[in-house]
Amino acid sequence: MTERHLNYIAGEWQPAFSGATFEDRNPADERDLIGLFPDSDAADVAAAVAGVSAAWPAWAAQSPEVRADVLFKTADIMARRADEIASELTREEGKTLTEARNEARRIAANFRLYAGEALRLNGETYPSESGQLVLSVRQPVGVVAVVTPWNFPLSMAARKLGPALAAGNGVVFKPSEITPLMGQRLVEVLLEAGLPPKLVALVQGKGAKVGQAITAQPGVDALTFTGSYTVGKQIAASLSTDTRVQLEMGGKNATVVLADASIDKAVATIERGAFGLTGQACTGTSRVLVARPLYAELVARLEKSAASIKVGPGTAEGVQMGPLATRAQYDKVLAYVGIAREEGGRVVGGDALREADSSLAHGYFVRPAVVSDLPDDSRLWREEIFGPVVAIRPIDSLDEAIRLADDTEYGLAVSLVTGDLPSVLRFARETQHGIVKVNSPTTGVSLNAPFGGLKHSSNQAAKEQGGANVMDFYSRIKSIYLGA
Ligand code: NDP
């Protein structure tokens, strides 16, 4: 029987007021219906915001130890349930079980990090000539709306819910319509850990409708969003000026391979960055700039590697790459493979396995693609594809590498493969990307380090997701002057 899931609003599990639902299906086999979820609208959002508005002041008044304790317990439950939730993540989003376990197991560390931050919400004191004591204190922002994408449905949400709750806020959470079950699981775990029932609201539904209702709803004090630049721009344009907003958006990330690099290391770095998570990572490698003497060999090695990757359902033994997450993603990736061919590029891979392989006929499977010999004005150099497609071109100098790596509207992650320290130092200093990796893939980041992009990749609010400095976004600083 089809499972019917619910919203969680004002401490009650309930359907959308309209009764509308939407389907959640398995991208490896679209015949597999995971369940029906509420397709909410502005009425559900208004009730969610009202419930959380009433609840957060009591949470903010709790001692930091109490808030930390709930987040530590959340971490413990997540650690216990990680493998079970990882299986559901594979079924819902498509990533392989190994990738899903990596994501689910890290959530515990994430909540522990922010449990610690609840205890460290320090203010400062300032020297004053007037004989007063001047100090600053941190207070919660209030109602924080959390809007997340589908590609890391646990991780992106935990990186927002954790610090928001640690700082004493309440949360209205809208997961992606592609991964509603992962959103629900996270809320269930928080409630099991003892989060006050009305402090968090879960509003499921299809993006534009619920998302726009959230941006239009009075009473939302801050909105943290991770997703595409197109949607981020719409959110920024429609929010009132007194709503705090954090936007983490797309990327067009490059790996640069200098002439001294080991080809083996370059191949391993690019394979992981470009094809891991079926290329659906904001920090995924979609461009490679390689020193001309290595170009032909690197292209050949990457073509071989792409051809040997085992593509299939994420649950199957030995599978290294799962399906794309949606039919729209599948069509988009194949469209870019077509564009590369039309532009005269050499394309190896990029096959529509759904059509080519009867055992994969019900999922959104593609073979990873390596594209070389593209014209300089190719769309593949500029547009975010968000799939396992990597374009390669030769470079003749470090100057050219820096110029081309930065020749994009985005500025999220970049990596450099070389043993040459002066080149590393110059590249790291000059490149216009928020994350610079040396001898490692553009993907993969530390939870405790600042994370975020430049240019169209981020609005750079409160330097940004990840690390302790994210607490600046989730708290307000008030300056207090104490006179005698
Ligand atoms: P989208 O921008 O399509 O959606 C992100 C979230 O916004 C979803 O919950 C979506 O809901 C919701 N949404 C859709 N329309 C609106 C609207 N008009 N107002 C408010 N919210 C709305 O991104 P994807 O989910 O497709 O994720 C992929 C994108 O996310 C890529 O561009 C990727 O680079 C980026 N990303 C960035 C990261 C970073 O840290 N910089 C990390 C991970 C991904 P629904 O799903 O229901 O449509």
mmCIF file with all atom_site columns, C-alpha atoms in Angstrom, residues 224-424:
data_model
loop_
_atom_site.group_PDB
_atom_site.id
_atom_site.type_symbol
_atom_site.label_atom_id
_atom_site.label_alt_id
_atom_site.label_comp_id
_atom_site.label_asym_id
_atom_site.label_entity_id
_atom_site.label_seq_id
_atom_site.pdbx_PDB_ins_code
_atom_site.Cartn_x
_atom_site.Cartn_y
_atom_site.Cartn_z
_atom_site.occupancy
_atom_site.B_iso_or_equiv
_atom_site.pdbx_formal_charge
_atom_site.auth_seq_id
_atom_site.auth_comp_id
_atom_site.auth_asym_id
_atom_site.auth_atom_id
_atom_site.pdbx_PDB_model_num
ATOM 1   C CA . THR A 1 224 ? 19.053 30.140 4.318   1.00 0.00 ? 224 THR A CA 1
ATOM 2   C CA . PHE A 1 225 ? 18.977 28.622 0.850   1.00 0.00 ? 225 PHE A CA 1
ATOM 3   C CA . THR A 1 226 ? 21.183 26.227 -1.064  1.00 0.00 ? 226 THR A CA 1
ATOM 4   C CA . GLY A 1 227 ? 20.303 25.583 -4.684  1.00 0.00 ? 227 GLY A CA 1
ATOM 5   C CA . SER A 1 228 ? 20.604 27.027 -8.155  1.00 0.00 ? 228 SER A CA 1
ATOM 6   C CA . TYR A 1 229 ? 21.596 30.587 -9.006  1.00 0.00 ? 229 TYR A CA 1
ATOM 7   C CA . THR A 1 230 ? 18.323 31.071 -10.886 1.00 0.00 ? 230 THR A CA 1
ATOM 8   C CA . VAL A 1 231 ? 16.208 30.340 -7.820  1.00 0.00 ? 231 VAL A CA 1
ATOM 9   C CA . GLY A 1 232 ? 18.599 32.107 -5.436  1.00 0.00 ? 232 GLY A CA 1
ATOM 10  C CA . LYS A 1 233 ? 18.300 35.289 -7.486  1.00 0.00 ? 233 LYS A CA 1
ATOM 11  C CA . GLN A 1 234 ? 14.492 35.087 -7.381  1.00 0.00 ? 234 GLN A CA 1
ATOM 12  C CA . ILE A 1 235 ? 14.554 34.656 -3.613  1.00 0.00 ? 235 ILE A CA 1
ATOM 13  C CA . ALA A 1 236 ? 16.865 37.629 -3.128  1.00 0.00 ? 236 ALA A CA 1
ATOM 14  C CA . ALA A 1 237 ? 14.619 39.795 -5.302  1.00 0.00 ? 237 ALA A CA 1
ATOM 15  C CA . SER A 1 238 ? 11.420 38.888 -3.487  1.00 0.00 ? 238 SER A CA 1
ATOM 16  C CA . LEU A 1 239 ? 12.450 39.032 0.178   1.00 0.00 ? 239 LEU A CA 1
ATOM 17  C CA . SER A 1 240 ? 11.759 42.063 2.309   1.00 0.00 ? 240 SER A CA 1
ATOM 18  C CA . THR A 1 241 ? 14.889 44.052 3.136   1.00 0.00 ? 241 THR A CA 1
ATOM 19  C CA . ASP A 1 242 ? 14.772 43.188 6.832   1.00 0.00 ? 242 ASP A CA 1
ATOM 20  C CA . THR A 1 243 ? 14.936 39.417 6.226   1.00 0.00 ? 243 THR A CA 1
ATOM 21  C CA . ARG A 1 244 ? 18.443 38.096 6.570   1.00 0.00 ? 244 ARG A CA 1
ATOM 22  C CA . VAL A 1 245 ? 19.333 35.851 3.627   1.00 0.00 ? 245 VAL A CA 1
ATOM 23  C CA . GLN A 1 246 ? 22.084 33.363 2.896   1.00 0.00 ? 246 GLN A CA 1
ATOM 24  C CA . LEU A 1 247 ? 22.321 31.977 -0.643  1.00 0.00 ? 247 LEU A CA 1
ATOM 25  C CA . GLU A 1 248 ? 24.699 29.160 -1.571  1.00 0.00 ? 248 GLU A CA 1
ATOM 26  C CA . MET A 1 249 ? 24.399 28.414 -5.265  1.00 0.00 ? 249 MET A CA 1
ATOM 27  C CA . GLY A 1 250 ? 25.978 26.743 -8.263  1.00 0.00 ? 250 GLY A CA 1
ATOM 28  C CA . GLY A 1 251 ? 29.514 26.201 -9.479  1.00 0.00 ? 251 GLY A CA 1
ATOM 29  C CA . LYS A 1 252 ? 31.526 25.665 -12.654 1.00 0.00 ? 252 LYS A CA 1
ATOM 30  C CA . ASN A 1 253 ? 34.537 24.168 -10.992 1.00 0.00 ? 253 ASN A CA 1
ATOM 31  C CA . ALA A 1 254 ? 37.866 23.440 -12.648 1.00 0.00 ? 254 ALA A CA 1
ATOM 32  C CA . THR A 1 255 ? 40.798 21.184 -11.906 1.00 0.00 ? 255 THR A CA 1
ATOM 33  C CA . VAL A 1 256 ? 44.103 22.534 -13.213 1.00 0.00 ? 256 VAL A CA 1
ATOM 34  C CA . VAL A 1 257 ? 46.868 20.027 -13.988 1.00 0.00 ? 257 VAL A CA 1
ATOM 35  C CA . LEU A 1 258 ? 50.334 21.557 -14.292 1.00 0.00 ? 258 LEU A CA 1
ATOM 36  C CA . ALA A 1 259 ? 53.165 20.044 -16.360 1.00 0.00 ? 259 ALA A CA 1
ATOM 37  C CA . ASP A 1 260 ? 54.982 18.486 -13.387 1.00 0.00 ? 260 ASP A CA 1
ATOM 38  C CA . ALA A 1 261 ? 51.893 16.566 -12.202 1.00 0.00 ? 261 ALA A CA 1
ATOM 39  C CA . SER A 1 262 ? 51.726 12.800 -11.997 1.00 0.00 ? 262 SER A CA 1
ATOM 40  C CA . ILE A 1 263 ? 49.144 11.594 -14.526 1.00 0.00 ? 263 ILE A CA 1
ATOM 41  C CA . ASP A 1 264 ? 47.951 8.911  -12.095 1.00 0.00 ? 264 ASP A CA 1
ATOM 42  C CA . LYS A 1 265 ? 47.263 11.515 -9.434  1.00 0.00 ? 265 LYS A CA 1
ATOM 43  C CA . ALA A 1 266 ? 45.544 13.806 -11.945 1.00 0.00 ? 266 ALA A CA 1
ATOM 44  C CA . VAL A 1 267 ? 43.292 10.997 -13.195 1.00 0.00 ? 267 VAL A CA 1
ATOM 45  C CA . ALA A 1 268 ? 42.335 9.908  -9.674  1.00 0.00 ? 268 ALA A CA 1
ATOM 46  C CA . THR A 1 269 ? 41.617 13.518 -8.663  1.00 0.00 ? 269 THR A CA 1
ATOM 47  C CA . ILE A 1 270 ? 39.469 14.282 -11.711 1.00 0.00 ? 270 ILE A CA 1
ATOM 48  C CA . GLU A 1 271 ? 37.584 10.958 -11.714 1.00 0.00 ? 271 GLU A CA 1
ATOM 49  C CA . ARG A 1 272 ? 36.479 11.506 -8.161  1.00 0.00 ? 272 ARG A CA 1
ATOM 50  C CA . GLY A 1 273 ? 35.609 15.182 -8.615  1.00 0.00 ? 273 GLY A CA 1
ATOM 51  C CA . ALA A 1 274 ? 33.785 14.756 -11.916 1.00 0.00 ? 274 ALA A CA 1
ATOM 52  C CA . PHE A 1 275 ? 32.057 11.393 -11.680 1.00 0.00 ? 275 PHE A CA 1
ATOM 53  C CA . GLY A 1 276 ? 31.526 10.887 -7.924  1.00 0.00 ? 276 GLY A CA 1
ATOM 54  C CA . LEU A 1 277 ? 27.879 11.379 -6.893  1.00 0.00 ? 277 LEU A CA 1
ATOM 55  C CA . THR A 1 278 ? 27.000 11.036 -10.593 1.00 0.00 ? 278 THR A CA 1
ATOM 56  C CA . GLY A 1 279 ? 28.493 14.494 -11.078 1.00 0.00 ? 279 GLY A CA 1
ATOM 57  C CA . GLN A 1 280 ? 25.692 16.027 -9.019  1.00 0.00 ? 280 GLN A CA 1
ATOM 58  C CA . ALA A 1 281 ? 27.760 18.016 -6.560  1.00 0.00 ? 281 ALA A CA 1
ATOM 59  C CA . CYS A 1 282 ? 27.925 21.802 -6.371  1.00 0.00 ? 282 CYS A CA 1
ATOM 60  C CA . THR A 1 283 ? 31.693 21.439 -6.078  1.00 0.00 ? 283 THR A CA 1
ATOM 61  C CA . GLY A 1 284 ? 31.888 18.771 -8.840  1.00 0.00 ? 284 GLY A CA 1
ATOM 62  C CA . THR A 1 285 ? 34.657 19.079 -11.421 1.00 0.00 ? 285 THR A CA 1
ATOM 63  C CA . SER A 1 286 ? 33.217 20.017 -14.788 1.00 0.00 ? 286 SER A CA 1
ATOM 64  C CA . ARG A 1 287 ? 36.291 21.580 -16.437 1.00 0.00 ? 287 ARG A CA 1
ATOM 65  C CA . VAL A 1 288 ? 39.883 20.402 -16.659 1.00 0.00 ? 288 VAL A CA 1
ATOM 66  C CA . LEU A 1 289 ? 42.730 22.687 -17.734 1.00 0.00 ? 289 LEU A CA 1
ATOM 67  C CA . VAL A 1 290 ? 45.838 20.664 -18.399 1.00 0.00 ? 290 VAL A CA 1
ATOM 68  C CA . ALA A 1 291 ? 49.387 21.590 -19.393 1.00 0.00 ? 291 ALA A CA 1
ATOM 69  C CA . ARG A 1 292 ? 49.632 20.976 -23.135 1.00 0.00 ? 292 ARG A CA 1
ATOM 70  C CA . PRO A 1 293 ? 52.361 18.271 -22.947 1.00 0.00 ? 293 PRO A CA 1
ATOM 71  C CA . LEU A 1 294 ? 50.003 16.126 -20.817 1.00 0.00 ? 294 LEU A CA 1
ATOM 72  C CA . TYR A 1 295 ? 46.797 16.855 -22.751 1.00 0.00 ? 295 TYR A CA 1
ATOM 73  C CA . ALA A 1 296 ? 46.614 13.841 -25.095 1.00 0.00 ? 296 ALA A CA 1
ATOM 74  C CA . GLU A 1 297 ? 47.556 11.331 -22.429 1.00 0.00 ? 297 GLU A CA 1
ATOM 75  C CA . LEU A 1 298 ? 45.170 12.758 -19.847 1.00 0.00 ? 298 LEU A CA 1
ATOM 76  C CA . VAL A 1 299 ? 42.271 12.795 -22.324 1.00 0.00 ? 299 VAL A CA 1
ATOM 77  C CA . ALA A 1 300 ? 42.955 9.148  -23.247 1.00 0.00 ? 300 ALA A CA 1
ATOM 78  C CA . ARG A 1 301 ? 43.226 8.058  -19.610 1.00 0.00 ? 301 ARG A CA 1
ATOM 79  C CA . LEU A 1 302 ? 40.010 9.830  -18.588 1.00 0.00 ? 302 LEU A CA 1
ATOM 80  C CA . GLU A 1 303 ? 38.127 8.392  -21.569 1.00 0.00 ? 303 GLU A CA 1
ATOM 81  C CA . LYS A 1 304 ? 39.246 4.924  -20.517 1.00 0.00 ? 304 LYS A CA 1
ATOM 82  C CA . SER A 1 305 ? 38.247 5.581  -16.944 1.00 0.00 ? 305 SER A CA 1
ATOM 83  C CA . ALA A 1 306 ? 34.781 6.879  -17.903 1.00 0.00 ? 306 ALA A CA 1
ATOM 84  C CA . ALA A 1 307 ? 34.194 3.797  -20.051 1.00 0.00 ? 307 ALA A CA 1
ATOM 85  C CA . SER A 1 308 ? 35.114 1.445  -17.213 1.00 0.00 ? 308 SER A CA 1
ATOM 86  C CA . ILE A 1 309 ? 32.869 2.927  -14.514 1.00 0.00 ? 309 ILE A CA 1
ATOM 87  C CA . LYS A 1 310 ? 30.109 0.523  -13.585 1.00 0.00 ? 310 LYS A CA 1
ATOM 88  C CA . VAL A 1 311 ? 26.783 2.364  -13.792 1.00 0.00 ? 311 VAL A CA 1
ATOM 89  C CA . GLY A 1 312 ? 23.632 0.943  -12.233 1.00 0.00 ? 312 GLY A CA 1
ATOM 90  C CA . PRO A 1 313 ? 21.272 1.060  -9.252  1.00 0.00 ? 313 PRO A CA 1
ATOM 91  C CA . GLY A 1 314 ? 23.078 2.374  -6.184  1.00 0.00 ? 314 GLY A CA 1
ATOM 92  C CA . THR A 1 315 ? 22.100 -0.720 -4.215  1.00 0.00 ? 315 THR A CA 1
ATOM 93  C CA . ALA A 1 316 ? 23.689 -3.205 -6.656  1.00 0.00 ? 316 ALA A CA 1
ATOM 94  C CA . GLU A 1 317 ? 26.985 -4.910 -5.883  1.00 0.00 ? 317 GLU A CA 1
ATOM 95  C CA . GLY A 1 318 ? 30.014 -3.269 -7.526  1.00 0.00 ? 318 GLY A CA 1
ATOM 96  C CA . VAL A 1 319 ? 28.126 -0.276 -8.909  1.00 0.00 ? 319 VAL A CA 1
ATOM 97  C CA . GLN A 1 320 ? 30.277 2.858  -8.899  1.00 0.00 ? 320 GLN A CA 1
ATOM 98  C CA . MET A 1 321 ? 27.793 5.365  -10.263 1.00 0.00 ? 321 MET A CA 1
ATOM 99  C CA . GLY A 1 322 ? 24.068 5.577  -9.624  1.00 0.00 ? 322 GLY A CA 1
ATOM 100 C CA . PRO A 1 323 ? 21.409 7.210  -11.802 1.00 0.00 ? 323 PRO A CA 1
ATOM 101 C CA . LEU A 1 324 ? 20.765 10.921 -12.160 1.00 0.00 ? 324 LEU A CA 1
ATOM 102 C CA . ALA A 1 325 ? 18.227 12.053 -9.588  1.00 0.00 ? 325 ALA A CA 1
ATOM 103 C CA . THR A 1 326 ? 15.361 13.000 -11.888 1.00 0.00 ? 326 THR A CA 1
ATOM 104 C CA . ARG A 1 327 ? 14.111 12.734 -15.432 1.00 0.00 ? 327 ARG A CA 1
ATOM 105 C CA . ALA A 1 328 ? 14.814 16.473 -15.819 1.00 0.00 ? 328 ALA A CA 1
ATOM 106 C CA . GLN A 1 329 ? 18.439 15.910 -14.790 1.00 0.00 ? 329 GLN A CA 1
ATOM 107 C CA . TYR A 1 330 ? 18.699 13.009 -17.249 1.00 0.00 ? 330 TYR A CA 1
ATOM 108 C CA . ASP A 1 331 ? 17.335 15.089 -20.138 1.00 0.00 ? 331 ASP A CA 1
ATOM 109 C CA . LYS A 1 332 ? 19.589 18.018 -19.225 1.00 0.00 ? 332 LYS A CA 1
ATOM 110 C CA . VAL A 1 333 ? 22.785 15.964 -19.122 1.00 0.00 ? 333 VAL A CA 1
ATOM 111 C CA . LEU A 1 334 ? 21.994 14.315 -22.456 1.00 0.00 ? 334 LEU A CA 1
ATOM 112 C CA . ALA A 1 335 ? 21.186 17.726 -23.934 1.00 0.00 ? 335 ALA A CA 1
ATOM 113 C CA . TYR A 1 336 ? 24.682 18.953 -22.975 1.00 0.00 ? 336 TYR A CA 1
ATOM 114 C CA . VAL A 1 337 ? 26.247 15.850 -24.519 1.00 0.00 ? 337 VAL A CA 1
ATOM 115 C CA . GLY A 1 338 ? 24.330 16.748 -27.702 1.00 0.00 ? 338 GLY A CA 1
ATOM 116 C CA . ILE A 1 339 ? 25.507 20.368 -27.527 1.00 0.00 ? 339 ILE A CA 1
ATOM 117 C CA . ALA A 1 340 ? 29.124 19.199 -27.194 1.00 0.00 ? 340 ALA A CA 1
ATOM 118 C CA . ARG A 1 341 ? 28.738 17.096 -30.360 1.00 0.00 ? 341 ARG A CA 1
ATOM 119 C CA . GLU A 1 342 ? 27.037 19.934 -32.253 1.00 0.00 ? 342 GLU A CA 1
ATOM 120 C CA . GLU A 1 343 ? 29.872 22.269 -31.271 1.00 0.00 ? 343 GLU A CA 1
ATOM 121 C CA . GLY A 1 344 ? 32.359 19.839 -32.822 1.00 0.00 ? 344 GLY A CA 1
ATOM 122 C CA . GLY A 1 345 ? 33.788 18.436 -29.576 1.00 0.00 ? 345 GLY A CA 1
ATOM 123 C CA . ARG A 1 346 ? 35.132 14.919 -29.266 1.00 0.00 ? 346 ARG A CA 1
ATOM 124 C CA . VAL A 1 347 ? 32.751 13.098 -26.910 1.00 0.00 ? 347 VAL A CA 1
ATOM 125 C CA . VAL A 1 348 ? 33.479 9.731  -25.347 1.00 0.00 ? 348 VAL A CA 1
ATOM 126 C CA . GLY A 1 349 ? 30.679 8.297  -23.199 1.00 0.00 ? 349 GLY A CA 1
ATOM 127 C CA . GLY A 1 350 ? 27.505 10.230 -22.441 1.00 0.00 ? 350 GLY A CA 1
ATOM 128 C CA . ASP A 1 351 ? 25.360 7.296  -23.636 1.00 0.00 ? 351 ASP A CA 1
ATOM 129 C CA . ALA A 1 352 ? 21.705 7.204  -22.657 1.00 0.00 ? 352 ALA A CA 1
ATOM 130 C CA . LEU A 1 353 ? 21.826 3.841  -20.876 1.00 0.00 ? 353 LEU A CA 1
ATOM 131 C CA . ARG A 1 354 ? 18.110 3.939  -20.207 1.00 0.00 ? 354 ARG A CA 1
ATOM 132 C CA . GLU A 1 355 ? 17.643 3.447  -23.945 1.00 0.00 ? 355 GLU A CA 1
ATOM 133 C CA . ALA A 1 356 ? 20.772 1.379  -24.571 1.00 0.00 ? 356 ALA A CA 1
ATOM 134 C CA . ASP A 1 357 ? 20.592 -1.228 -21.799 1.00 0.00 ? 357 ASP A CA 1
ATOM 135 C CA . SER A 1 358 ? 17.323 -3.051 -21.067 1.00 0.00 ? 358 SER A CA 1
ATOM 136 C CA . SER A 1 359 ? 18.371 -3.823 -17.482 1.00 0.00 ? 359 SER A CA 1
ATOM 137 C CA . LEU A 1 360 ? 18.548 -0.053 -16.852 1.00 0.00 ? 360 LEU A CA 1
ATOM 138 C CA . ALA A 1 361 ? 15.398 0.874  -18.781 1.00 0.00 ? 361 ALA A CA 1
ATOM 139 C CA . HIS A 1 362 ? 13.438 2.236  -15.808 1.00 0.00 ? 362 HIS A CA 1
ATOM 140 C CA . GLY A 1 363 ? 16.053 4.547  -14.312 1.00 0.00 ? 363 GLY A CA 1
ATOM 141 C CA . TYR A 1 364 ? 17.879 7.728  -15.265 1.00 0.00 ? 364 TYR A CA 1
ATOM 142 C CA . PHE A 1 365 ? 21.219 6.148  -16.123 1.00 0.00 ? 365 PHE A CA 1
ATOM 143 C CA . VAL A 1 366 ? 23.897 7.746  -18.309 1.00 0.00 ? 366 VAL A CA 1
ATOM 144 C CA . ARG A 1 367 ? 27.484 6.795  -18.975 1.00 0.00 ? 367 ARG A CA 1
ATOM 145 C CA . PRO A 1 368 ? 29.900 9.499  -17.786 1.00 0.00 ? 368 PRO A CA 1
ATOM 146 C CA . ALA A 1 369 ? 31.214 11.685 -20.587 1.00 0.00 ? 369 ALA A CA 1
ATOM 147 C CA . VAL A 1 370 ? 34.662 13.089 -21.376 1.00 0.00 ? 370 VAL A CA 1
ATOM 148 C CA . VAL A 1 371 ? 34.628 15.962 -23.865 1.00 0.00 ? 371 VAL A CA 1
ATOM 149 C CA . SER A 1 372 ? 37.733 17.365 -25.519 1.00 0.00 ? 372 SER A CA 1
ATOM 150 C CA . ASP A 1 373 ? 38.650 19.526 -28.513 1.00 0.00 ? 373 ASP A CA 1
ATOM 151 C CA . LEU A 1 374 ? 35.808 21.978 -27.864 1.00 0.00 ? 374 LEU A CA 1
ATOM 152 C CA . PRO A 1 375 ? 35.817 25.515 -29.287 1.00 0.00 ? 375 PRO A CA 1
ATOM 153 C CA . ASP A 1 376 ? 36.793 28.246 -26.823 1.00 0.00 ? 376 ASP A CA 1
ATOM 154 C CA . ASP A 1 377 ? 33.278 29.684 -26.784 1.00 0.00 ? 377 ASP A CA 1
ATOM 155 C CA . SER A 1 378 ? 31.630 26.333 -25.984 1.00 0.00 ? 378 SER A CA 1
ATOM 156 C CA . ARG A 1 379 ? 28.656 26.397 -23.629 1.00 0.00 ? 379 ARG A CA 1
ATOM 157 C CA . LEU A 1 380 ? 30.290 23.488 -21.798 1.00 0.00 ? 380 LEU A CA 1
ATOM 158 C CA . TRP A 1 381 ? 32.935 25.870 -20.461 1.00 0.00 ? 381 TRP A CA 1
ATOM 159 C CA . ARG A 1 382 ? 30.388 28.204 -18.892 1.00 0.00 ? 382 ARG A CA 1
ATOM 160 C CA . GLU A 1 383 ? 27.106 26.584 -17.933 1.00 0.00 ? 383 GLU A CA 1
ATOM 161 C CA . GLU A 1 384 ? 26.573 24.424 -14.879 1.00 0.00 ? 384 GLU A CA 1
ATOM 162 C CA . ILE A 1 385 ? 25.612 20.938 -16.118 1.00 0.00 ? 385 ILE A CA 1
ATOM 163 C CA . PHE A 1 386 ? 25.325 19.191 -12.759 1.00 0.00 ? 386 PHE A CA 1
ATOM 164 C CA . GLY A 1 387 ? 26.038 15.747 -14.154 1.00 0.00 ? 387 GLY A CA 1
ATOM 165 C CA . PRO A 1 388 ? 28.961 13.427 -14.977 1.00 0.00 ? 388 PRO A CA 1
ATOM 166 C CA . VAL A 1 389 ? 30.294 15.426 -17.931 1.00 0.00 ? 389 VAL A CA 1
ATOM 167 C CA . VAL A 1 390 ? 33.832 16.790 -17.893 1.00 0.00 ? 390 VAL A CA 1
ATOM 168 C CA . ALA A 1 391 ? 35.354 19.055 -20.545 1.00 0.00 ? 391 ALA A CA 1
ATOM 169 C CA . ILE A 1 392 ? 39.137 19.258 -21.035 1.00 0.00 ? 392 ILE A CA 1
ATOM 170 C CA . ARG A 1 393 ? 41.343 21.814 -22.729 1.00 0.00 ? 393 ARG A CA 1
ATOM 171 C CA . PRO A 1 394 ? 45.097 22.437 -22.888 1.00 0.00 ? 394 PRO A CA 1
ATOM 172 C CA . ILE A 1 395 ? 46.855 25.413 -21.292 1.00 0.00 ? 395 ILE A CA 1
ATOM 173 C CA . ASP A 1 396 ? 50.299 26.872 -21.905 1.00 0.00 ? 396 ASP A CA 1
ATOM 174 C CA . SER A 1 397 ? 51.062 28.743 -18.686 1.00 0.00 ? 397 SER A CA 1
ATOM 175 C CA . LEU A 1 398 ? 49.999 29.330 -15.097 1.00 0.00 ? 398 LEU A CA 1
ATOM 176 C CA . ASP A 1 399 ? 48.702 32.755 -16.147 1.00 0.00 ? 399 ASP A CA 1
ATOM 177 C CA . GLU A 1 400 ? 46.413 31.107 -18.638 1.00 0.00 ? 400 GLU A CA 1
ATOM 178 C CA . ALA A 1 401 ? 45.328 28.505 -16.069 1.00 0.00 ? 401 ALA A CA 1
ATOM 179 C CA . ILE A 1 402 ? 44.310 31.200 -13.591 1.00 0.00 ? 402 ILE A CA 1
ATOM 180 C CA . ARG A 1 403 ? 42.568 33.267 -16.256 1.00 0.00 ? 403 ARG A CA 1
ATOM 181 C CA . LEU A 1 404 ? 40.572 30.329 -17.631 1.00 0.00 ? 404 LEU A CA 1
ATOM 182 C CA . ALA A 1 405 ? 39.762 28.792 -14.256 1.00 0.00 ? 405 ALA A CA 1
ATOM 183 C CA . ASP A 1 406 ? 38.267 32.154 -13.267 1.00 0.00 ? 406 ASP A CA 1
ATOM 184 C CA . ASP A 1 407 ? 36.560 32.727 -16.614 1.00 0.00 ? 407 ASP A CA 1
ATOM 185 C CA . THR A 1 408 ? 33.136 31.801 -15.254 1.00 0.00 ? 408 THR A CA 1
ATOM 186 C CA . GLU A 1 409 ? 30.328 33.623 -13.501 1.00 0.00 ? 409 GLU A CA 1
ATOM 187 C CA . TYR A 1 410 ? 30.692 31.172 -10.630 1.00 0.00 ? 410 TYR A CA 1
ATOM 188 C CA . GLY A 1 411 ? 33.426 30.975 -8.012  1.00 0.00 ? 411 GLY A CA 1
ATOM 189 C CA . LEU A 1 412 ? 32.873 27.965 -5.798  1.00 0.00 ? 412 LEU A CA 1
ATOM 190 C CA . ALA A 1 413 ? 35.729 25.412 -5.878  1.00 0.00 ? 413 ALA A CA 1
ATOM 191 C CA . VAL A 1 414 ? 38.912 24.939 -7.846  1.00 0.00 ? 414 VAL A CA 1
ATOM 192 C CA . SER A 1 415 ? 41.717 22.435 -7.573  1.00 0.00 ? 415 SER A CA 1
ATOM 193 C CA . LEU A 1 416 ? 45.316 22.271 -8.682  1.00 0.00 ? 416 LEU A CA 1
ATOM 194 C CA . VAL A 1 417 ? 47.440 19.166 -9.291  1.00 0.00 ? 417 VAL A CA 1
ATOM 195 C CA . THR A 1 418 ? 51.110 19.955 -8.972  1.00 0.00 ? 418 THR A CA 1
ATOM 196 C CA . GLY A 1 419 ? 54.108 19.662 -6.670  1.00 0.00 ? 419 GLY A CA 1
ATOM 197 C CA . ASP A 1 420 ? 55.305 23.160 -7.483  1.00 0.00 ? 420 ASP A CA 1
ATOM 198 C CA . LEU A 1 421 ? 54.911 25.271 -4.355  1.00 0.00 ? 421 LEU A CA 1
ATOM 199 C CA . PRO A 1 422 ? 55.362 28.730 -5.941  1.00 0.00 ? 422 PRO A CA 1
ATOM 200 C CA . SER A 1 423 ? 52.593 27.905 -8.446  1.00 0.00 ? 423 SER A CA 1
ATOM 201 C CA . VAL A 1 424 ? 50.350 26.683 -5.632  1.00 0.00 ? 424 VAL A CA 1
#
